[in-house]
mmCIF file of C-alpha atoms in Angstrom:
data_model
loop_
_atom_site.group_PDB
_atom_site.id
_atom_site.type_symbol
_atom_site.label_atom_id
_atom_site.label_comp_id
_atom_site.label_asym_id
_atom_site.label_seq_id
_atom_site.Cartn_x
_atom_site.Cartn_y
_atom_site.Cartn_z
ATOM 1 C CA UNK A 1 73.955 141.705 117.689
ATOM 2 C CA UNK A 2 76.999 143.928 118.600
ATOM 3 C CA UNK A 3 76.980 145.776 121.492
ATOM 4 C CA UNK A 4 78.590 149.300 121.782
ATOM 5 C CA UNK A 5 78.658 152.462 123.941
ATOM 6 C CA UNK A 6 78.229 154.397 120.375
ATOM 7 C CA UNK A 7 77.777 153.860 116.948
ATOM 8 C CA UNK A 8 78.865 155.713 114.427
ATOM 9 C CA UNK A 9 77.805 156.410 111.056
ATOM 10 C CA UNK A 10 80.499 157.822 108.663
ATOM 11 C CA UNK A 11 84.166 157.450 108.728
ATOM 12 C CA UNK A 12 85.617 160.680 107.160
ATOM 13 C CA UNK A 13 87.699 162.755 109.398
ATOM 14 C CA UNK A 14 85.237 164.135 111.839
ATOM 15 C CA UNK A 15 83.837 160.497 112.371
ATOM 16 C CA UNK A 16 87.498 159.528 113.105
ATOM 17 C CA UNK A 17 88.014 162.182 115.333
ATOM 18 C CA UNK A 18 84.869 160.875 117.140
ATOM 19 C CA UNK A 19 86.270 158.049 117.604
ATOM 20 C CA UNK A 20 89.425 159.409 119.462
ATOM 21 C CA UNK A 21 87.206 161.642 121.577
ATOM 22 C CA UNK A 22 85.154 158.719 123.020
ATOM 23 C CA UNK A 23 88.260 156.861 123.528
ATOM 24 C CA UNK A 24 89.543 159.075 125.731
ATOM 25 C CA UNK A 25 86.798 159.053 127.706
ATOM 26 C CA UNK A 26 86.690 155.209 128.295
ATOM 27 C CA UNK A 27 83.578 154.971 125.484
ATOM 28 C CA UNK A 28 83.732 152.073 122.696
ATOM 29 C CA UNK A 29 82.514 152.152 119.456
ATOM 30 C CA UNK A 30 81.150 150.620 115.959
ATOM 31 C CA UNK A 31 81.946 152.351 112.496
ATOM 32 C CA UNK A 32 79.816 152.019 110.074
ATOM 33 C CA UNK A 33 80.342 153.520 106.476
ATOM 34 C CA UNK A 34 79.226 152.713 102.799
ATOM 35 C CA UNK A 35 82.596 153.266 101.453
ATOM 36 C CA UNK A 36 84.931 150.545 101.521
ATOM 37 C CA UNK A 37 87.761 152.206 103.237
ATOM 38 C CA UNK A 38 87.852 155.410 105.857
ATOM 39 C CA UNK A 39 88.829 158.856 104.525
ATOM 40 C CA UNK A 40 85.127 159.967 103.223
ATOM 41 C CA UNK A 41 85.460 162.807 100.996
ATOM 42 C CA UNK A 42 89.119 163.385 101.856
ATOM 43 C CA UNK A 43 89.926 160.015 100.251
ATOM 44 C CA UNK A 44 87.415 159.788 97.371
ATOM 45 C CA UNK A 45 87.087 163.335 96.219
ATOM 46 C CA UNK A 46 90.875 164.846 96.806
ATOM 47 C CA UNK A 47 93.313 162.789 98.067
ATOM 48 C CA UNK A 48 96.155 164.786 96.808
ATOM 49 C CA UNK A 49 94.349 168.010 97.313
ATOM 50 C CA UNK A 50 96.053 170.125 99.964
ATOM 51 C CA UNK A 51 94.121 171.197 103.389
ATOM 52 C CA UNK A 52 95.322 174.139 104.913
ATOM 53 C CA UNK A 53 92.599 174.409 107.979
ATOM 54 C CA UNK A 54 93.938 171.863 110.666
ATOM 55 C CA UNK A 55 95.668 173.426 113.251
ATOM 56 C CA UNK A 56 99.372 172.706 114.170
ATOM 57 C CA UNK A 57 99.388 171.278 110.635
ATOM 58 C CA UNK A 58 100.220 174.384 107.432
ATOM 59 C CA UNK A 59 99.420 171.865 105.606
ATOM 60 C CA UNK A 60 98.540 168.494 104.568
ATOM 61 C CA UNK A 61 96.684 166.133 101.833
ATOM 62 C CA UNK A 62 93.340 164.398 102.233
ATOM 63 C CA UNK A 63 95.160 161.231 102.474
ATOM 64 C CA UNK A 64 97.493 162.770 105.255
ATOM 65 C CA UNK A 65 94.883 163.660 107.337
ATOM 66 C CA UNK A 66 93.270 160.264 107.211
ATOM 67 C CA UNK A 67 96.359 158.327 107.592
ATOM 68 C CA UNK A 68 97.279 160.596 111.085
ATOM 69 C CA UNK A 69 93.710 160.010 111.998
ATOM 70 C CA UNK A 70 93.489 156.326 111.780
ATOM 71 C CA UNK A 71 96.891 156.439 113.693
ATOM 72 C CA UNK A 72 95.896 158.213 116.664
ATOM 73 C CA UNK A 73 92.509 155.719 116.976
ATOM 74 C CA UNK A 74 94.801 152.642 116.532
ATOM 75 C CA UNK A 75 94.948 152.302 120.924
ATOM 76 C CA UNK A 76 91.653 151.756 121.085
ATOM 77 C CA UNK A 77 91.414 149.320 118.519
ATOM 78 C CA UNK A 78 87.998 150.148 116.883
ATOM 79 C CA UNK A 79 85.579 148.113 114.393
ATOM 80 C CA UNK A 80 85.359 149.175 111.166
ATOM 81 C CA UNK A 81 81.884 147.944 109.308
ATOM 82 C CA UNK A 82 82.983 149.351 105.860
ATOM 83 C CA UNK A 83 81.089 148.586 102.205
ATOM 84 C CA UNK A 84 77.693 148.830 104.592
ATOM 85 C CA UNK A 85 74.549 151.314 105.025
ATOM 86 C CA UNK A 86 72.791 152.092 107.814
ATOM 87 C CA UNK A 87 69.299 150.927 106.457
ATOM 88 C CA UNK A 88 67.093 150.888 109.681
ATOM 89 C CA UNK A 89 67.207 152.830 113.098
ATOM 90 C CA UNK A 90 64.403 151.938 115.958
ATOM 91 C CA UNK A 91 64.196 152.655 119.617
ATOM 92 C CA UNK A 92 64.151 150.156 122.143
ATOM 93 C CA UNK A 93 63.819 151.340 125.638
ATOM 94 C CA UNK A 94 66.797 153.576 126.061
ATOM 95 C CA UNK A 95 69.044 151.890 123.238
ATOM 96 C CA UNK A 96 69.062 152.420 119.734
ATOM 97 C CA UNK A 97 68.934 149.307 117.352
ATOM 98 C CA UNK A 98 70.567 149.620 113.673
ATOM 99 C CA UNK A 99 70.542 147.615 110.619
ATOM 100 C CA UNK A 100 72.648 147.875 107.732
ATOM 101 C CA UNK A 101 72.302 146.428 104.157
ATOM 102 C CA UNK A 102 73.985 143.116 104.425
ATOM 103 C CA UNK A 103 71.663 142.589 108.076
ATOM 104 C CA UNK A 104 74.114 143.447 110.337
ATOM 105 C CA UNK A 105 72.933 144.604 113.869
ATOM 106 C CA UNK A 106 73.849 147.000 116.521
ATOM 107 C CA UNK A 107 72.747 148.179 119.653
ATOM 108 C CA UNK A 108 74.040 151.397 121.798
ATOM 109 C CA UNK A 109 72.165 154.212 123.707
ATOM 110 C CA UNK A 110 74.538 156.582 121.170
ATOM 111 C CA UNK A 111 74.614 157.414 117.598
ATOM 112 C CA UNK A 112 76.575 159.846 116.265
ATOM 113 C CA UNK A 113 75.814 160.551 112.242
ATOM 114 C CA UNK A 114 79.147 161.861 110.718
ATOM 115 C CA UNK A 115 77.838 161.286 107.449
ATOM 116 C CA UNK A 116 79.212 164.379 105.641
ATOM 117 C CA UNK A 117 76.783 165.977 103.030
ATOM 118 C CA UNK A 118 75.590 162.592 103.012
ATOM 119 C CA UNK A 119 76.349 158.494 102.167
ATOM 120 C CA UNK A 120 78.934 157.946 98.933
ATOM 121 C CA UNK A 121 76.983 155.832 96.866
ATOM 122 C CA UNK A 122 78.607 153.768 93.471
ATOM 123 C CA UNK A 123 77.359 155.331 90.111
ATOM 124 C CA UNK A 124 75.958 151.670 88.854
ATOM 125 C CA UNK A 125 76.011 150.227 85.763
ATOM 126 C CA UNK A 126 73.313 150.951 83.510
ATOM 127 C CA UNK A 127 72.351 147.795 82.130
ATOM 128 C CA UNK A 128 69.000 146.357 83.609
ATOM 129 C CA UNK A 129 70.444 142.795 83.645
ATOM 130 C CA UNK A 130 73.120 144.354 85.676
ATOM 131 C CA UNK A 131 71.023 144.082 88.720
ATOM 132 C CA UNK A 132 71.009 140.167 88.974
ATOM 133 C CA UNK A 133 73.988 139.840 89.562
ATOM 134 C CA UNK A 134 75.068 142.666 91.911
ATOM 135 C CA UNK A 135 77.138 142.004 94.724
ATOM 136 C CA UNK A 136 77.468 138.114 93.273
ATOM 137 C CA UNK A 137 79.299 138.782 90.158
ATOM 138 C CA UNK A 138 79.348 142.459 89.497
ATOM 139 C CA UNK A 139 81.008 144.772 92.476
ATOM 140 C CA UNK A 140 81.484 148.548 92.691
ATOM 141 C CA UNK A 141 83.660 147.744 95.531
ATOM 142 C CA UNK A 142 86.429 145.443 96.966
ATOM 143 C CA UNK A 143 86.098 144.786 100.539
ATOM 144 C CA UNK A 144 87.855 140.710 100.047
ATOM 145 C CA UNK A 145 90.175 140.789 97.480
ATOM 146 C CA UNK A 146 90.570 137.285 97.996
ATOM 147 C CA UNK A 147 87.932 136.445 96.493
ATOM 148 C CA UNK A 148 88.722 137.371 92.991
ATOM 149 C CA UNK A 149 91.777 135.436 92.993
ATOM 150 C CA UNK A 150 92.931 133.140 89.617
ATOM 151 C CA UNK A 151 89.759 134.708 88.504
ATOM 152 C CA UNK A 152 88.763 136.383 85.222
ATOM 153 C CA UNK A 153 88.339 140.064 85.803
ATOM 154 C CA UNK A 154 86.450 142.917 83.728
ATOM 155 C CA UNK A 155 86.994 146.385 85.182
ATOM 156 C CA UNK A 156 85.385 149.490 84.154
ATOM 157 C CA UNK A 157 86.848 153.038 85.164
ATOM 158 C CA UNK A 158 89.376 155.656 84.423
ATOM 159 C CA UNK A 159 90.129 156.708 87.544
ATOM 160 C CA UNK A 160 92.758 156.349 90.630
ATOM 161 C CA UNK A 161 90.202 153.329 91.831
ATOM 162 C CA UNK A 162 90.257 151.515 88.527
ATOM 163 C CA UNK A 163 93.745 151.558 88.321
ATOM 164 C CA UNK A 164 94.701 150.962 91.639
ATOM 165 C CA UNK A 165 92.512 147.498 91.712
ATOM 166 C CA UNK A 166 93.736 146.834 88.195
ATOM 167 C CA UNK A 167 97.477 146.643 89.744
ATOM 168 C CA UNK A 168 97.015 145.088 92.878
ATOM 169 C CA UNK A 169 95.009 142.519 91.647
ATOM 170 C CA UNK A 170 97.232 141.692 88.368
ATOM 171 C CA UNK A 171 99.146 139.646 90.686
ATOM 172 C CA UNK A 172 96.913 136.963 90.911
ATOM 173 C CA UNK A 173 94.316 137.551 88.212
ATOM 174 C CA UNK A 174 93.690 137.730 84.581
ATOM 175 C CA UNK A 175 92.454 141.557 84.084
ATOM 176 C CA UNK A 176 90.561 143.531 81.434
ATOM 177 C CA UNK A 177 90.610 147.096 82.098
ATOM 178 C CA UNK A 178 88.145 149.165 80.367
ATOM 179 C CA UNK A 179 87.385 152.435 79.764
ATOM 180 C CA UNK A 180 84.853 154.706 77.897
ATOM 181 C CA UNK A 181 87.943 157.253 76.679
ATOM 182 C CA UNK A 182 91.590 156.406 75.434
ATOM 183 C CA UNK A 183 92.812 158.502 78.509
ATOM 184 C CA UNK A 184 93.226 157.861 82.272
ATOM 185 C CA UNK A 185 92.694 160.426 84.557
ATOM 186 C CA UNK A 186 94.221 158.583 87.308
ATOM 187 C CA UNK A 187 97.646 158.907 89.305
ATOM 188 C CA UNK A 188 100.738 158.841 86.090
ATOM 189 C CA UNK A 189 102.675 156.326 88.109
ATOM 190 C CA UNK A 190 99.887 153.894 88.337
ATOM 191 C CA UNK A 191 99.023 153.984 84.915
ATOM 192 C CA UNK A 192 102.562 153.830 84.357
ATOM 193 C CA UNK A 193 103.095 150.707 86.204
ATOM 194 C CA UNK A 194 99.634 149.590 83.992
ATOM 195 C CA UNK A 195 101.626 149.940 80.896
ATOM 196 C CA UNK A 196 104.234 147.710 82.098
ATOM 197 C CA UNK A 197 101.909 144.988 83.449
ATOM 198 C CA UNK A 198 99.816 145.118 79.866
ATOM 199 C CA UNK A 199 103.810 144.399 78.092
ATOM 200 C CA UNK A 200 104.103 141.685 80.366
ATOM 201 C CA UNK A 201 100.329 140.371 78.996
ATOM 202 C CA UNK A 202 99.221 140.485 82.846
ATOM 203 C CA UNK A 203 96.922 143.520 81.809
ATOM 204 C CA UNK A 204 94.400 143.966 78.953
ATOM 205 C CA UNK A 205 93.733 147.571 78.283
ATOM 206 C CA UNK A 206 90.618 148.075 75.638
ATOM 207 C CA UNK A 207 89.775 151.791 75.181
ATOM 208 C CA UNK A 208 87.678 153.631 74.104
ATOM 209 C CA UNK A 209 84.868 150.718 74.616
ATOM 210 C CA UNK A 210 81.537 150.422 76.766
ATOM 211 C CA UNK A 211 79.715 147.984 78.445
ATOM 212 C CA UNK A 212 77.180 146.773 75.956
ATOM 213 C CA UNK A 213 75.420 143.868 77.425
ATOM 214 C CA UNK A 214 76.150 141.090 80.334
ATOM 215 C CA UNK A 215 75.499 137.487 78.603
ATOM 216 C CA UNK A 216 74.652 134.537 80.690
ATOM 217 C CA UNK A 217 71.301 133.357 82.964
ATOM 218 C CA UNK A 218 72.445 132.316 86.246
ATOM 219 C CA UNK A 219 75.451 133.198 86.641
ATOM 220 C CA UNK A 220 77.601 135.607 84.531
ATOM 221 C CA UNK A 221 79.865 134.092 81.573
ATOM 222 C CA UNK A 222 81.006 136.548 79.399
ATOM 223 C CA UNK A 223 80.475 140.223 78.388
ATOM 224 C CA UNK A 224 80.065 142.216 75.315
ATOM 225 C CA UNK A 225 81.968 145.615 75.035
ATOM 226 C CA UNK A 226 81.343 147.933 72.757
ATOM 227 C CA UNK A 227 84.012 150.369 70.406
ATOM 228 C CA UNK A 228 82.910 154.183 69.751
ATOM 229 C CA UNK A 229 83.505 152.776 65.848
ATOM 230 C CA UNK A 230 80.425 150.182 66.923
ATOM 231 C CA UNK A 231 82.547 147.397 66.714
ATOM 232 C CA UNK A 232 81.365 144.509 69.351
ATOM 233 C CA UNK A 233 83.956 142.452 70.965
ATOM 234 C CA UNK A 234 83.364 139.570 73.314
ATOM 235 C CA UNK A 235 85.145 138.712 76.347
ATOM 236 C CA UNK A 236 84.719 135.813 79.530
ATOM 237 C CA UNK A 237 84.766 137.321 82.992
ATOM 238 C CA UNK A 238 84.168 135.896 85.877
ATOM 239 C CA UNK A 239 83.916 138.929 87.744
ATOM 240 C CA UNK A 240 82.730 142.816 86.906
ATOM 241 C CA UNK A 241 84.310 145.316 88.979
ATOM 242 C CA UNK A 242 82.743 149.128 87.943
ATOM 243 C CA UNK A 243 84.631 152.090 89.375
ATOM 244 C CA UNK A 244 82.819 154.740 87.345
ATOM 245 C CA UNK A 245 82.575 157.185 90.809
ATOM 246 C CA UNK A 246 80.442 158.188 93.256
ATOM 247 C CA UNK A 247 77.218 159.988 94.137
ATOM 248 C CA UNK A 248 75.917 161.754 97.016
ATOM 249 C CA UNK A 249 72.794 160.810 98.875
ATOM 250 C CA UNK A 250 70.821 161.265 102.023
ATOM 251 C CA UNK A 251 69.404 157.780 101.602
ATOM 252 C CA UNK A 252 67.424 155.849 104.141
ATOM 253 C CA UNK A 253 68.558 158.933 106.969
ATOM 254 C CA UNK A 254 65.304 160.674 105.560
ATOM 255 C CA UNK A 255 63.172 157.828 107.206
ATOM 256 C CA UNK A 256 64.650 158.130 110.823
ATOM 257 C CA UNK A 257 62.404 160.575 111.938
ATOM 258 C CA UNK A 258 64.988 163.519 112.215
ATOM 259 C CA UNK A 259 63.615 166.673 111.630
ATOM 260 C CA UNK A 260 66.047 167.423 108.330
ATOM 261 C CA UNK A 261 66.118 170.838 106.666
ATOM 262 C CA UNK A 262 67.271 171.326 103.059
ATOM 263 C CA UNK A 263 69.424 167.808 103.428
ATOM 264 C CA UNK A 264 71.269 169.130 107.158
ATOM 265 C CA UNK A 265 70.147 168.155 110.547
ATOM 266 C CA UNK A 266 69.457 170.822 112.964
ATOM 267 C CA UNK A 267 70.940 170.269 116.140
ATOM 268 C CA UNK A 268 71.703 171.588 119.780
ATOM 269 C CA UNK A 269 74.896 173.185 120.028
ATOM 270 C CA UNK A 270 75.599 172.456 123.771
ATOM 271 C CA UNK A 271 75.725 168.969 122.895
ATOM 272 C CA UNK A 272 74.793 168.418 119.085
ATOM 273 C CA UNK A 273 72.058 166.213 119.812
ATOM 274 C CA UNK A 274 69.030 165.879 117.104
ATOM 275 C CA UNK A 275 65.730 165.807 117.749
ATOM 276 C CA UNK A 276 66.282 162.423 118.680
ATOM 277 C CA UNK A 277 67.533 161.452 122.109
ATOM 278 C CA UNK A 278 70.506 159.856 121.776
ATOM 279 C CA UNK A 279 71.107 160.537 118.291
ATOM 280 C CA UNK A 280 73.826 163.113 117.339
ATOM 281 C CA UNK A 281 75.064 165.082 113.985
ATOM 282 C CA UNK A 282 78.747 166.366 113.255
ATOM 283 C CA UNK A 283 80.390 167.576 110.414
ATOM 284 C CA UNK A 284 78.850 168.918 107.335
ATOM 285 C CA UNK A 285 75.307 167.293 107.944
ATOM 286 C CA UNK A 286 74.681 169.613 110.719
ATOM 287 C CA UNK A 287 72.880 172.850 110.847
ATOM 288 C CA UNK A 288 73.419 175.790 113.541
ATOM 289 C CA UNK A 289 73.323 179.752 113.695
ATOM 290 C CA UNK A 290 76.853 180.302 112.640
ATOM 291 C CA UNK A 291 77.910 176.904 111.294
ATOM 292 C CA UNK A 292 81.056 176.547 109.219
ATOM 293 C CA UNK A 293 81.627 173.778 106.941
ATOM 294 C CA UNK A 294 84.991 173.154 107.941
ATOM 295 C CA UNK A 295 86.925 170.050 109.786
ATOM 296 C CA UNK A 296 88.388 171.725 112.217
ATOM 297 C CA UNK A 297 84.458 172.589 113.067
ATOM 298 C CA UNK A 298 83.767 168.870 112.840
ATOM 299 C CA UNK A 299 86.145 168.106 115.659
ATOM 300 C CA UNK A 300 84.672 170.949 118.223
ATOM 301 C CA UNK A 301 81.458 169.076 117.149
ATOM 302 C CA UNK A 302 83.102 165.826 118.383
ATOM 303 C CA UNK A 303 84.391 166.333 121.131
ATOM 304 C CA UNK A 304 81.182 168.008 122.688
ATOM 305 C CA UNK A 305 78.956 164.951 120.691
ATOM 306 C CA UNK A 306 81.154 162.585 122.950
ATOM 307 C CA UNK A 307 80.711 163.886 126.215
ATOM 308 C CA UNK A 308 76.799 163.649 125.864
ATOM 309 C CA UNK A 309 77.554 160.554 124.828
ATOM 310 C CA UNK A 310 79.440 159.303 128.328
ATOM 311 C CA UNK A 311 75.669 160.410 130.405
ATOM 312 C CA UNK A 312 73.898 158.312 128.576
ATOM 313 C CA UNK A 313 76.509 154.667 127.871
ATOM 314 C CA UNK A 314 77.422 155.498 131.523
ATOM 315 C CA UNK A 315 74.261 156.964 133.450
ATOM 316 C CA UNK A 316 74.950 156.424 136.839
ATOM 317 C CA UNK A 317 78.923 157.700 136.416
ATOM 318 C CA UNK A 318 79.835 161.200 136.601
ATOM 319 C CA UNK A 319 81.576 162.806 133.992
ATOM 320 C CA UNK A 320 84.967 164.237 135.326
ATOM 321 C CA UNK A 321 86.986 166.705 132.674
ATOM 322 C CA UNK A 322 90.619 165.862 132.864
ATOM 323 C CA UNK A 323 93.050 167.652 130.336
ATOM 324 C CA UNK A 324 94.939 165.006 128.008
ATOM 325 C CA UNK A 325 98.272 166.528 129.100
ATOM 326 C CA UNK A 326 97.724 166.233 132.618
ATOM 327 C CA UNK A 327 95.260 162.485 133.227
ATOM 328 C CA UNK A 328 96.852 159.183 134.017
ATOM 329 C CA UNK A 329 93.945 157.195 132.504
ATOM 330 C CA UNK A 330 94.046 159.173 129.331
ATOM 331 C CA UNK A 331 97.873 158.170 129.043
ATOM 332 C CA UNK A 332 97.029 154.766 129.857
ATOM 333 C CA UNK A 333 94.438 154.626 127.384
ATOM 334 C CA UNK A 334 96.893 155.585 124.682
ATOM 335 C CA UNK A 335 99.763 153.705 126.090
ATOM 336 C CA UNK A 336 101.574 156.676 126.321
ATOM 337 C CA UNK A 337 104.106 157.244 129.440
ATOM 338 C CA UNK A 338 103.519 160.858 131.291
#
């Protein structure tokens, strides 16, 4: 079990800001998030798309903002749990015990849910055989790239994921890349760099085909895709990787006992607690008179969510509000010279 001061569930920007506000404070702790990398909807929905609502910044792209973000947390050298769900939360004297998916465990008298509008979830494949081999053979994500190596690799999408993985893992693979349509909608320079990789036979492009059906009992040998002119073709895969996007959903969160209202959490704003000791909401999954869906919101949020957070990991401490520009153990924190 891994012990923390807080846990946090959701690493788009106001979860990463979280992190830098209990740093500051002396405060350690977990990230948890279903995607498989940080960034949230600033990385999966509009990377290139500009933001013009941080301050001191005119402006910036979703991938800038997560990039500066995960730079300023990199002094306090914080655990990333990524490609996992929070599953089950219980209380346990004054600590709060969570499990994800894969059966990893936590414990902290903190948790702050930065989940956004709620948890990314892969839009599966639809085949019912499909399920078998999930998270064996078939992935919607790549969280050890290692091990697809020398491999034979089927992957499904159209998009900046699809292609991406379809490049970097060229290098050491045998790829198919699929897709439903004869165009890409992903970055031109990727696909570019495709088109060169399928000249030098590293990369199979079929398009327009779809997943027709997965053949094999215990383990996966080969797959059948299927051309909009009907026409079946065969091909042996060791591995399915499915990019074909993402969906939003509250997910287990309905079963923690917080008292949600039309999919937000309604919390305190002196300290954005839930009706849950112990448990906090920032970011787009709260509810308050006056709320405003926007990140620089999610960072006030934050900052107050971590200073309730130092009463209860540090309970017989007093709180002392020192200004960043002005506190030797901030600077030291951040290896930064005054």
């Amino acid at each position: 079990m891994i012990k923390t001061d807080a846990i946090i569930i959701g690493a788009g920007p106001t979860g990463l800001f979280a992190v830098h506000q209990l740093g500051i404070i002396g405060l350690k702790c977990e990230v948890i998030d279903n995607l498989d990398r940080a960034g949230g909807q600033c990385i999966e929905l509009y990377p290139d798309k500009p933001i013009y609502d941080i301050p001191g910044i005119p402006e910036c792209t979703g991938e800038d903002l997560t990039n500066g973000l995960l730079n300023q947390i990199k002094p306090f050298k914080t655990n990333f749990h990524l490609g996992q769900r929070v599953e089950e939360i219980k209380k346990e004297n004054n600590f709060w015990i969570v499990k994800t998916n894969n059966g990893n465990l936590f414990s902290a008298p903190n948790i702050i849910i930065a989940g956004g509008v709620g948890s990314f979830e892969p839009r599966k494949l639809s085949l019912k055989e499909a399920e078998k081999f999930e998270g064996k053979q078939i992935f919607y994500s790549v969280t050890n790239k290692n091990l697809f190596k020398n491999k034979k690799i089927s992957i499904f999408g159209g998009g900046d994921s699809a292609l991406d993985w379809a490049l970097e893992l060229s290098k050491s693979n045998e790829i198919t890349l699929i897709h439903r349509r004869n165009d890409f909608r992903g970055a031109a320079h990727t696909l570019s760099e495709i088109k060169k990789k399928e000249k030098e036979g590293k990369i199979s492009i079929k398009t327009p085909y779809n997943l027709k059906s997965i053949l094999g009992d215990k383990a996966m040998s080969e797959i059948e895709i299927e051309h909009e002119d009907s026409k079946v073709e065969k091909i042996k895969t060791d591995y399915v990787l499915s990019f074909f996007g993402l969906i939003m959903k509250l997910g287990p969160i309905v079963n923690w006992g917080l008292n949600i209202n039309n999919k937000t959490i309604p919390v305190d704003t002196e300290n954005f607690q839930t009706n849950k000791e112990g448990i906090f909401a920032i970011g787009d999954i709260c509810t308050y008179p006056g709320k405003l869906k926007l990140i620089l919101s999610g960072f006030h949020e934050g900052a107050l969510a971590a200073r309730a957070c130092f009463k209860r990991a540090r309970p017989n401490e007093t709180y002392r509000f020192e200004f960043t520009t002005a506190s030797k153990s901030i600077h030291d924190r951040l290896g930064l010279k005054k």
